[in-house]
PDB file of C-alpha atoms in Angstrom:
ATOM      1  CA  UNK A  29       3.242 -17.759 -14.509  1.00  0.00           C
ATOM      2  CA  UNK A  30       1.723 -14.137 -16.105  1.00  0.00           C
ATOM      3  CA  UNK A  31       2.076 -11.265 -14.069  1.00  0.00           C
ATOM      4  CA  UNK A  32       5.442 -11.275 -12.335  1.00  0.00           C
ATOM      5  CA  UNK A  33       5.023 -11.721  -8.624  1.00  0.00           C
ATOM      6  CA  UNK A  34       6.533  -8.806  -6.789  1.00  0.00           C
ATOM      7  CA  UNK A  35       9.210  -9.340  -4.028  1.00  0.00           C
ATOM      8  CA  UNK A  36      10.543  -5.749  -2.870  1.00  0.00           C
ATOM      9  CA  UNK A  37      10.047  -2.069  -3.181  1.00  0.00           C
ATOM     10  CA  UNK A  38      12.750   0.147  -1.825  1.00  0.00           C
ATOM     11  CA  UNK A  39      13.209   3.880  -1.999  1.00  0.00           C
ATOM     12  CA  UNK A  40      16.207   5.777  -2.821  1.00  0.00           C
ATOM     13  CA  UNK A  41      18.040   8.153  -0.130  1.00  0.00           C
ATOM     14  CA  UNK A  42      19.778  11.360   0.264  1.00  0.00           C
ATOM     15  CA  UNK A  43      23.268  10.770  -0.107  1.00  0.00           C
ATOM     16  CA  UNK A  44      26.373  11.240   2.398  1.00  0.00           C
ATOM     17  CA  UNK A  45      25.664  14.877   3.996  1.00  0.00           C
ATOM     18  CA  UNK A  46      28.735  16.144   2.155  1.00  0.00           C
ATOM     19  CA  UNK A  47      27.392  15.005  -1.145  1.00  0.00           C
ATOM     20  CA  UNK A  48      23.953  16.560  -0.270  1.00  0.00           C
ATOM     21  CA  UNK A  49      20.613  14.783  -1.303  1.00  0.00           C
ATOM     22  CA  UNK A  50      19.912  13.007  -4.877  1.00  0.00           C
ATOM     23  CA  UNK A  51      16.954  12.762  -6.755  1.00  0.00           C
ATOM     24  CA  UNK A  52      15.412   9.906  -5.364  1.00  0.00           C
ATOM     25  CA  UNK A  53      14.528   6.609  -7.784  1.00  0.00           C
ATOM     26  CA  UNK A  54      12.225   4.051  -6.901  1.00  0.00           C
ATOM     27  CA  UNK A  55      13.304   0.248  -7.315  1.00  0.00           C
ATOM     28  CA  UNK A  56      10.983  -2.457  -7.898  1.00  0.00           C
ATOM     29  CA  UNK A  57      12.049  -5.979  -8.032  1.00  0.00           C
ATOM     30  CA  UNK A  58       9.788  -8.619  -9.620  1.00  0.00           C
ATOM     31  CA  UNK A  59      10.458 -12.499 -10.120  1.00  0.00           C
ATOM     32  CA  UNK A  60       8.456 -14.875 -11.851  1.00  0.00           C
ATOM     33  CA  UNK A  61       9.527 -18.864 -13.539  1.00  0.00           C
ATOM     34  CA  UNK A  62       8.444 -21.418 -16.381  1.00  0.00           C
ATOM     35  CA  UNK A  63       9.334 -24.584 -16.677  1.00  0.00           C
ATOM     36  CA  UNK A  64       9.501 -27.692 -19.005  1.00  0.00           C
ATOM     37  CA  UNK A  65       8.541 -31.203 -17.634  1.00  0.00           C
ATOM     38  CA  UNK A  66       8.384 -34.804 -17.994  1.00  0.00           C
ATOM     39  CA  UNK A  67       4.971 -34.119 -18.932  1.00  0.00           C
ATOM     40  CA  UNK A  68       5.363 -31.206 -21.538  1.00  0.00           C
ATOM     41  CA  UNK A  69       3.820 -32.181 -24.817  1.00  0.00           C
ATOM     42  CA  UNK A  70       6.027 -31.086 -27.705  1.00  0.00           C
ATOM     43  CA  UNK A  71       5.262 -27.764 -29.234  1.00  0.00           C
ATOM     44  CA  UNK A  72       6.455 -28.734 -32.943  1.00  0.00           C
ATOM     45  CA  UNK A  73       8.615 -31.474 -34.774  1.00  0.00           C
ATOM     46  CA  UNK A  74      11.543 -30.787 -37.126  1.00  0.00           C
ATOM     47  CA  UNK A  75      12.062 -31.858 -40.569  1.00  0.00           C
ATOM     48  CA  UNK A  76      13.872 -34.970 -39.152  1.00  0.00           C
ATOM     49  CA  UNK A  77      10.636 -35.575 -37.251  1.00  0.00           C
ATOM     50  CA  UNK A  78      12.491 -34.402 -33.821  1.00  0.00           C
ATOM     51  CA  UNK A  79      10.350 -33.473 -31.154  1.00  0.00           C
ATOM     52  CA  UNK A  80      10.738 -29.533 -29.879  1.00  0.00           C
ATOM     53  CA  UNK A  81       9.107 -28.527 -26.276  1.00  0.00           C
ATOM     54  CA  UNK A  82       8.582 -25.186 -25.957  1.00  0.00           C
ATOM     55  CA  UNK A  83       7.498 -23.321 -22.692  1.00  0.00           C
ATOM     56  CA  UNK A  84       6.941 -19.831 -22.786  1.00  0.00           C
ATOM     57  CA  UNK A  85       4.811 -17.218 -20.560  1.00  0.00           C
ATOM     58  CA  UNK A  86       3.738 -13.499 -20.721  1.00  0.00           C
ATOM     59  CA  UNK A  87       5.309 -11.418 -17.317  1.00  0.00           C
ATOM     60  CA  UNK A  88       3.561  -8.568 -17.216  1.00  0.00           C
ATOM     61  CA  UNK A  89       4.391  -5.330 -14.985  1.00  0.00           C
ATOM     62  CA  UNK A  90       2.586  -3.279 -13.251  1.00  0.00           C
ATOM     63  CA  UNK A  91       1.970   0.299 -14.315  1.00  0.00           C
ATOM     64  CA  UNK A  92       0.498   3.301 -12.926  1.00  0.00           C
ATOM     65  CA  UNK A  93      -2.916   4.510 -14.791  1.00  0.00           C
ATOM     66  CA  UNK A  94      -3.099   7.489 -17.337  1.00  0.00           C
ATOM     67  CA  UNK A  95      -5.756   9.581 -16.364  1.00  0.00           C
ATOM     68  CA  UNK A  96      -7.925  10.860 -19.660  1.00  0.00           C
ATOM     69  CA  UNK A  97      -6.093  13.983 -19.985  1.00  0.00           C
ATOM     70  CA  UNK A  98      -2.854  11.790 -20.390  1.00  0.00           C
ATOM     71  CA  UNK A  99      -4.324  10.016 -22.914  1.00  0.00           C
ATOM     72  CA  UNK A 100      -6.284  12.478 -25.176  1.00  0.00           C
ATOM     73  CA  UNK A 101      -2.806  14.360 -24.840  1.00  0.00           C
ATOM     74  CA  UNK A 102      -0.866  10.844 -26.183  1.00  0.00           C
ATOM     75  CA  UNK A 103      -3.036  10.718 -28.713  1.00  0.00           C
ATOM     76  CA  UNK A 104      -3.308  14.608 -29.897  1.00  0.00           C
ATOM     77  CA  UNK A 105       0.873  14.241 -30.072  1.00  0.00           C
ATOM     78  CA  UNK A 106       0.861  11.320 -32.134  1.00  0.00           C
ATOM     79  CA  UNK A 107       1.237  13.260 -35.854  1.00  0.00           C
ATOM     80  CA  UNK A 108       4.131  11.995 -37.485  1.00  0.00           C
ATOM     81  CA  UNK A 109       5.451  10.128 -34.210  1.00  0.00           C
ATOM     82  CA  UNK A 110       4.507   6.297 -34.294  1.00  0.00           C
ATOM     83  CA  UNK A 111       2.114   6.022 -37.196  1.00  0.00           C
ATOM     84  CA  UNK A 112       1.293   2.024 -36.326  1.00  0.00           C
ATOM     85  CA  UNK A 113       0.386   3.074 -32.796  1.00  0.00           C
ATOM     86  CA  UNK A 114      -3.713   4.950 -31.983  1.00  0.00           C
ATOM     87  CA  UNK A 115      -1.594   6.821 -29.887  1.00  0.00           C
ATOM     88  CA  UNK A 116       2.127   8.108 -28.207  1.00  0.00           C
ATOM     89  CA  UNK A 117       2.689   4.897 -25.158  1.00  0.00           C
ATOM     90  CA  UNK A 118       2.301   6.389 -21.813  1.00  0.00           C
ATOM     91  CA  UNK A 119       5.792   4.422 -21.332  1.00  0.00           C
ATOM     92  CA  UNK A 120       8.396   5.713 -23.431  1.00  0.00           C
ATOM     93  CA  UNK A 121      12.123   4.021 -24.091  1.00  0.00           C
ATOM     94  CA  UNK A 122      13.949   5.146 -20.535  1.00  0.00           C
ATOM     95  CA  UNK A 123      10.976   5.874 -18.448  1.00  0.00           C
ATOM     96  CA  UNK A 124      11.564   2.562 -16.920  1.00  0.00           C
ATOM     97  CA  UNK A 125      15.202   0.804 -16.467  1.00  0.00           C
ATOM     98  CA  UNK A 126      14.961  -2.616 -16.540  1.00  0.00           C
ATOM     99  CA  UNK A 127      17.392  -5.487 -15.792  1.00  0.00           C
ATOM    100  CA  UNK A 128      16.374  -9.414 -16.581  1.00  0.00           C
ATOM    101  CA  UNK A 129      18.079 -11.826 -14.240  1.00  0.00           C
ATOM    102  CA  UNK A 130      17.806 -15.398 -15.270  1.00  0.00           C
ATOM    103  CA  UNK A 131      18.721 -18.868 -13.777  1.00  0.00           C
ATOM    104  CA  UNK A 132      17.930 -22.049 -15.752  1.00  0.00           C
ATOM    105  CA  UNK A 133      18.385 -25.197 -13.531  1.00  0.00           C
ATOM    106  CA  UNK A 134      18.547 -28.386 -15.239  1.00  0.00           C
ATOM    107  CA  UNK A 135      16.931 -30.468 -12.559  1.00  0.00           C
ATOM    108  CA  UNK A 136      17.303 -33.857 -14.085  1.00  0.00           C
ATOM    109  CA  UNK A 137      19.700 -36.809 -14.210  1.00  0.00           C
ATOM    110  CA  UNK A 138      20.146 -36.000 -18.136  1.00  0.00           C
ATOM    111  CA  UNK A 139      22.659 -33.865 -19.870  1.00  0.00           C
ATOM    112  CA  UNK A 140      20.720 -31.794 -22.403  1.00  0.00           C
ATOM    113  CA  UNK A 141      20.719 -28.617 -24.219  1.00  0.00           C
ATOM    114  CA  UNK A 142      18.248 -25.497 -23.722  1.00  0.00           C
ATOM    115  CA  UNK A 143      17.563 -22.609 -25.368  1.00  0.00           C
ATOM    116  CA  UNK A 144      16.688 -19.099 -23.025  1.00  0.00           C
ATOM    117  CA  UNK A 145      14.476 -16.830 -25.084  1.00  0.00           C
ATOM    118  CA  UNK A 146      13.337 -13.441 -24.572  1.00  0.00           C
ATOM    119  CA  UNK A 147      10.833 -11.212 -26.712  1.00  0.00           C
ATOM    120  CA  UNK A 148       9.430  -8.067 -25.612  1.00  0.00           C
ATOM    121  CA  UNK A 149       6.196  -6.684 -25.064  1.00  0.00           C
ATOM    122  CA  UNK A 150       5.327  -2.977 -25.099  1.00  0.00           C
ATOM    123  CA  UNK A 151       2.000  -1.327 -24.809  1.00  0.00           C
ATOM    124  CA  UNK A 152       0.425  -1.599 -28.374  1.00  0.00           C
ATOM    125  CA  UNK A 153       2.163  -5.426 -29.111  1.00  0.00           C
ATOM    126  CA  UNK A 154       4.251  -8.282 -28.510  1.00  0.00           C
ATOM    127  CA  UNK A 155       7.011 -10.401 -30.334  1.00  0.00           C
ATOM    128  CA  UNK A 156       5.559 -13.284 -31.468  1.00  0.00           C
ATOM    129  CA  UNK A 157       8.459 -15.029 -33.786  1.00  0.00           C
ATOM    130  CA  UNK A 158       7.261 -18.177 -35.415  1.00  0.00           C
ATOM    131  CA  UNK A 159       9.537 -21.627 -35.970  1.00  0.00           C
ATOM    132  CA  UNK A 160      11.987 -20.865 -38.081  1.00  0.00           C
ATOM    133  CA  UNK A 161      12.979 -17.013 -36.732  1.00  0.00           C
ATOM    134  CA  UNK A 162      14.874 -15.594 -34.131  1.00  0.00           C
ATOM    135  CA  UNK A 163      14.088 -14.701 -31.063  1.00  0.00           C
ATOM    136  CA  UNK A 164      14.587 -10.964 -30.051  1.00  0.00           C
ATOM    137  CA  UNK A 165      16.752 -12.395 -27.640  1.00  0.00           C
ATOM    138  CA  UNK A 166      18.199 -16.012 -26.775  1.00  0.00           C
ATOM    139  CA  UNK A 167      20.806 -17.797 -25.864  1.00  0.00           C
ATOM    140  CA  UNK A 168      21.320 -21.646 -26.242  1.00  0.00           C
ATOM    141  CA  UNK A 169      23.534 -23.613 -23.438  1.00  0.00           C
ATOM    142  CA  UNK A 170      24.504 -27.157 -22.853  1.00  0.00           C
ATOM    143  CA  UNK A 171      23.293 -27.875 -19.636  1.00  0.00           C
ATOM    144  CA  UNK A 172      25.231 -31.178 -17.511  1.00  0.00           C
ATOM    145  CA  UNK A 173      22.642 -32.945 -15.033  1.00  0.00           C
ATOM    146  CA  UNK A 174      21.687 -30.719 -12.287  1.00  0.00           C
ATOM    147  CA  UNK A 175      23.525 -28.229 -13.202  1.00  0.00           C
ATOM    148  CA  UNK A 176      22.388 -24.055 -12.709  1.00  0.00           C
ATOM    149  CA  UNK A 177      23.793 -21.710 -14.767  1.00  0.00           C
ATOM    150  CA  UNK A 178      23.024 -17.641 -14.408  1.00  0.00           C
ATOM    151  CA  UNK A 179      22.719 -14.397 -16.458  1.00  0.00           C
ATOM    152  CA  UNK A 180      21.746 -11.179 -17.011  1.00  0.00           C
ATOM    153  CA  UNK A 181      20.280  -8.659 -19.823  1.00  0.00           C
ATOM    154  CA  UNK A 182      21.715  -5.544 -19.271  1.00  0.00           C
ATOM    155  CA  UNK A 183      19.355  -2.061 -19.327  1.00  0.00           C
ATOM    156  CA  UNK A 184      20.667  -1.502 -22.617  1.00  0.00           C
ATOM    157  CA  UNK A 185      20.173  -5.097 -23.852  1.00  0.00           C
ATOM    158  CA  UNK A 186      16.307  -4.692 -23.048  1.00  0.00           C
ATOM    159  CA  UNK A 187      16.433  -0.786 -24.245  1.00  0.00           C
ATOM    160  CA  UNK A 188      17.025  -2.936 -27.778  1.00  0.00           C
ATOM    161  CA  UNK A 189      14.098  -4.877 -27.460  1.00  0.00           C
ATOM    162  CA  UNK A 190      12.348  -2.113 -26.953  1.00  0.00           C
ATOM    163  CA  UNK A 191      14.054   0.258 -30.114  1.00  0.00           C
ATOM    164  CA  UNK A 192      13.995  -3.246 -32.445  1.00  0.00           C
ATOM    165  CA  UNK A 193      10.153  -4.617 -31.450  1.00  0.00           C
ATOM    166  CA  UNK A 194       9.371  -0.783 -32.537  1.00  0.00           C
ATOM    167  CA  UNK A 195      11.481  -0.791 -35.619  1.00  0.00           C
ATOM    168  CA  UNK A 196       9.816  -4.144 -37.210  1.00  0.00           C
ATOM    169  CA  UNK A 197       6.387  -2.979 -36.879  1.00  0.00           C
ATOM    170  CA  UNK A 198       6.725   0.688 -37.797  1.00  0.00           C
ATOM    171  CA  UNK A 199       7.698  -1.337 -41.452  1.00  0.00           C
ATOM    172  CA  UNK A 200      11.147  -2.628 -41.856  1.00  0.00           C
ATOM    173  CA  UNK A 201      11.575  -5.625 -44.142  1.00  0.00           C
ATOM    174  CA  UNK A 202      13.381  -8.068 -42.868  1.00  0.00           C
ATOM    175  CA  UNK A 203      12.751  -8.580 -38.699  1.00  0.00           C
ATOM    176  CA  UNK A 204      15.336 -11.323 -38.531  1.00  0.00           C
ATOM    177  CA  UNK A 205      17.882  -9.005 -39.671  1.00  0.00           C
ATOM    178  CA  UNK A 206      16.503  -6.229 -36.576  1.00  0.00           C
ATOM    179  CA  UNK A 207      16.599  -8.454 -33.605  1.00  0.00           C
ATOM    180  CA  UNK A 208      19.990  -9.988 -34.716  1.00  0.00           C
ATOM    181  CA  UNK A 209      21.904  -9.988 -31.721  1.00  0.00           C
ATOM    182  CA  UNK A 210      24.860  -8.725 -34.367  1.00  0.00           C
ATOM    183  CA  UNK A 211      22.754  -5.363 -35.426  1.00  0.00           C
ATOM    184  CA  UNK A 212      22.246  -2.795 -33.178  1.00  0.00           C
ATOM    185  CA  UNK A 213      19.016  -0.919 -34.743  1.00  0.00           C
ATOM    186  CA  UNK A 214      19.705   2.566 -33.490  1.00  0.00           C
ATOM    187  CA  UNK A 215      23.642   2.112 -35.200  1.00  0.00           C
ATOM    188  CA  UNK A 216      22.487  -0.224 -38.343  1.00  0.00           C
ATOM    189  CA  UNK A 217      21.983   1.988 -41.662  1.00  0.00           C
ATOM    190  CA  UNK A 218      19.970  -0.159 -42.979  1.00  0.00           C
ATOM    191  CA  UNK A 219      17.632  -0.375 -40.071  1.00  0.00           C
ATOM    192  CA  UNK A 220      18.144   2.923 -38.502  1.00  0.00           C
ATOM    193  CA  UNK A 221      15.851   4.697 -40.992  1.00  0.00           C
ATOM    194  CA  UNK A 222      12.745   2.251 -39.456  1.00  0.00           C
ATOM    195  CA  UNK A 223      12.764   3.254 -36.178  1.00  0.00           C
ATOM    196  CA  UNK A 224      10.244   5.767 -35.406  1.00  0.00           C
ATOM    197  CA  UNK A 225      10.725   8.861 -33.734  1.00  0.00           C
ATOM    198  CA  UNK A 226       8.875   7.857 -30.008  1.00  0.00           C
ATOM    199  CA  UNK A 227       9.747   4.406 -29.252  1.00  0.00           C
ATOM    200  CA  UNK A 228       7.392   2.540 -26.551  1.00  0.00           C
ATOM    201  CA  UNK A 229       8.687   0.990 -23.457  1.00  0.00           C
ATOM    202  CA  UNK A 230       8.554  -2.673 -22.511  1.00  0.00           C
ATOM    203  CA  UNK A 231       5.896  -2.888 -20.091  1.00  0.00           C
ATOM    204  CA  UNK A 232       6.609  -6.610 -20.162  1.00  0.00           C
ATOM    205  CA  UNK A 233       8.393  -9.650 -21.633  1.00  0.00           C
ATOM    206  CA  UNK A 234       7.613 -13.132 -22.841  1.00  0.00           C
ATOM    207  CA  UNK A 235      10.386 -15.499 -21.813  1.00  0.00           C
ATOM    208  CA  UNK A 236      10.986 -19.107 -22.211  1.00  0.00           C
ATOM    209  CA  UNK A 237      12.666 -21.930 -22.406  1.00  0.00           C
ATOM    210  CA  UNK A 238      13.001 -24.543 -25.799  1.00  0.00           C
ATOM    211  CA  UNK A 239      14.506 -28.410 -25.537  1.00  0.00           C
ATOM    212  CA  UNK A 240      14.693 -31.130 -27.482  1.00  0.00           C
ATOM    213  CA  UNK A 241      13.593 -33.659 -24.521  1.00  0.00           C
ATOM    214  CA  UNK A 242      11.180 -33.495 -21.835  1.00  0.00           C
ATOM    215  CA  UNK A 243      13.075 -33.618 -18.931  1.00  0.00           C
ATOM    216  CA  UNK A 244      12.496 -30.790 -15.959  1.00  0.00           C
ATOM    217  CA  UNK A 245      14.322 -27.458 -16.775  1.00  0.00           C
ATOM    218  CA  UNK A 246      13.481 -24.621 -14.664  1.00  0.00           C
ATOM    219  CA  UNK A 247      13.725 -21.267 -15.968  1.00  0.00           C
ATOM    220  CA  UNK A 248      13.617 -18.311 -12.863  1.00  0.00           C
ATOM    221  CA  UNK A 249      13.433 -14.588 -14.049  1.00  0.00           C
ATOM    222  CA  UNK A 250      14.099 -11.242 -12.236  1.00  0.00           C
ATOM    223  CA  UNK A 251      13.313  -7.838 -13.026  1.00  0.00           C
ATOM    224  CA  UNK A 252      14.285  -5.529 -11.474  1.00  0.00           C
ATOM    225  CA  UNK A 253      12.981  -1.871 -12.471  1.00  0.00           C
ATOM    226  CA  UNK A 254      14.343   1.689 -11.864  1.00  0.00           C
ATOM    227  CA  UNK A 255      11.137   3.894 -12.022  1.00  0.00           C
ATOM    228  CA  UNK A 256      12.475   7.167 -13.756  1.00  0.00           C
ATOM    229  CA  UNK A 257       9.161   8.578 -14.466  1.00  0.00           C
ATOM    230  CA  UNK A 258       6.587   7.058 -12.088  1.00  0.00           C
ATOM    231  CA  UNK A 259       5.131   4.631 -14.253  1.00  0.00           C
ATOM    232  CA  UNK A 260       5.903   1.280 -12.055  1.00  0.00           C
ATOM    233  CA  UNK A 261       2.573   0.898  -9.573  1.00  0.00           C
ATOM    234  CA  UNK A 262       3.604   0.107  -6.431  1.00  0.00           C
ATOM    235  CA  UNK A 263       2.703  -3.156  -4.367  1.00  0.00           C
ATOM    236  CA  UNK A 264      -0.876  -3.262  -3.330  1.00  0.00           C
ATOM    237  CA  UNK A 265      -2.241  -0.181  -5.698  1.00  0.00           C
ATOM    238  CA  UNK A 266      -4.531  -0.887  -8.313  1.00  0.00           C
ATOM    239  CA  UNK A 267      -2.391  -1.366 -11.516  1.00  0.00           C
ATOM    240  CA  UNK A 268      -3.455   0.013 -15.002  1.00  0.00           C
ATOM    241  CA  UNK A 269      -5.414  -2.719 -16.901  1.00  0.00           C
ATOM    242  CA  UNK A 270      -3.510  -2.645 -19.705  1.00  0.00           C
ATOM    243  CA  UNK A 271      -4.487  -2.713 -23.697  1.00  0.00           C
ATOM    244  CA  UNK A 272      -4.677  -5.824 -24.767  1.00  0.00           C
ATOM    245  CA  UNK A 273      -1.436  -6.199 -26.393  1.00  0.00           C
ATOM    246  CA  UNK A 274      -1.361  -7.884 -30.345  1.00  0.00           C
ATOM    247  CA  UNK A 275       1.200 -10.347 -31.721  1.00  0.00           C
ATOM    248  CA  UNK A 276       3.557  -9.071 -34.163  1.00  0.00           C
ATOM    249  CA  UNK A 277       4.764 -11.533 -36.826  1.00  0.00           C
ATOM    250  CA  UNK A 278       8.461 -11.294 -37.903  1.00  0.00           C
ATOM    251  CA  UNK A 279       8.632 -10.097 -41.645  1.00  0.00           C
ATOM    252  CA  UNK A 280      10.785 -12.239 -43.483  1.00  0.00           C
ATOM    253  CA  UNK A 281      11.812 -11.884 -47.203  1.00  0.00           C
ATOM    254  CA  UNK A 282      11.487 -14.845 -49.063  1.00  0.00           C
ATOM    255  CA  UNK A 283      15.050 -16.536 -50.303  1.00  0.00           C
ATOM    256  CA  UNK A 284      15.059 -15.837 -54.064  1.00  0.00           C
TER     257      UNK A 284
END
């Protein structure tokens, strides 16, 4: 678990001869798992004292290094761009296109029922809901024994992460209400007006799986990345040690 492991570079080529040559995009697949066990302590109980196990790890890409002139630019250009951010990210919404395959195996003898989760990390932070709020994304599945079950977060599903994780920390109240899978933050009037003008990139996600018995659920992710702007470090090059990113806490209004 951490930094996905990666399984395949390949290059894009010219075209048919008739339809001449394209601009060529690299694609970078990545895969990486977590898993909850026999042995998995439980992360938290409920009100009803029921046990909740909760497995969750940071995947982290790879990304090619700024040099110091791209970074005393990033931050000269920040004025009235991100003001919760020291500087502009060197990966912008759309520099990367990402795709999140996911397969969550139920390897035991037990029906149960799991919940996938998915919050994003960008240069600056990371989604870090607590009990009782949502997850930027997740999806909850009854599971029969050893059964497999597959899915996939679209480009534009984890282009949201991206625009919402941006919008809750540049100051909008109410964080449940942003990662809602029902509000779309770039459509929602009354979260729209958060979002700031340069939104960050994921350059990573946390991703997880929650149960309410410890039995062995296997959670396998791919990523697979469409390098627009040559920010995705290929296999074997020294990666860009990235700022260490800080949680973000949901803001949630107290019911009055």
């Amino acid at each position: 678990m951490g930094e996905l492991r990666w399984q395949a570079t390949l290059h894009g080529a010219c075209a048919l001869a008739l339809l001449g040559c394209l601009t060529e995009q690299r694609y970078h697949v990545l895969d990486g798992e977590v898993e909850v066990t026999v042995d998995t302590p439980p992360t938290y109980f409920t009100e009803d004292d029921e046990p909740i196990f909760r497995v969750d790890a940071p995947f982290s890409l790879r990304i090619t290094a700024p040099s110091d002139a791209d970074l005393a630019r990033l931050t000269r250009e920040l004025a009235g761009k991100t003001p919760n951010y020291p500087r502009l990210p060197w990966v912008a919404l759309r520099d990367l296109g990402l795709q999140l395959d996911y397969a969550l195996t139920n390897d035991s003898d037990r029906a149960l029922t799991a919940l996938v989760f998915v919050n994003g990390v960008n240069e600056f932070q990371f989604y870090a809901p607590g009990q009782e709020d949502y997850n930027q994304w997740e999806r909850r599945v009854a599971l029969a024994p050893r059964q497999r079950i597959t899915g996939t977060l679209t480009e534009l599903e984890m282009d949201e992460l991206a625009i919402d994780l941006a919008t809750v920390v540049n100051g909008a109240p109410n964080s449940n209400l942003v990662v809602d899978r029902n509000s779309q933050s770039s459509r929602d009037p009354r979260v729209a007006p958060y979002a700031p003008v340069v939104i960050p990139g994921l350059v990573g996600v946390r991703a997880g799986i929650e149960t309410t018995v410890a039995e062995h659920v296997l959670l396998e992710l791919t990523l697979r990345v469409t390098d627009h702007e040559d920010r995705a470090q290929p296999r074997g090059d020294a990666s860009w040690m990235l700022p260490q990113a800080a949680p973000f806490t949901p803001i949630v209004p107290e019911e009055g």
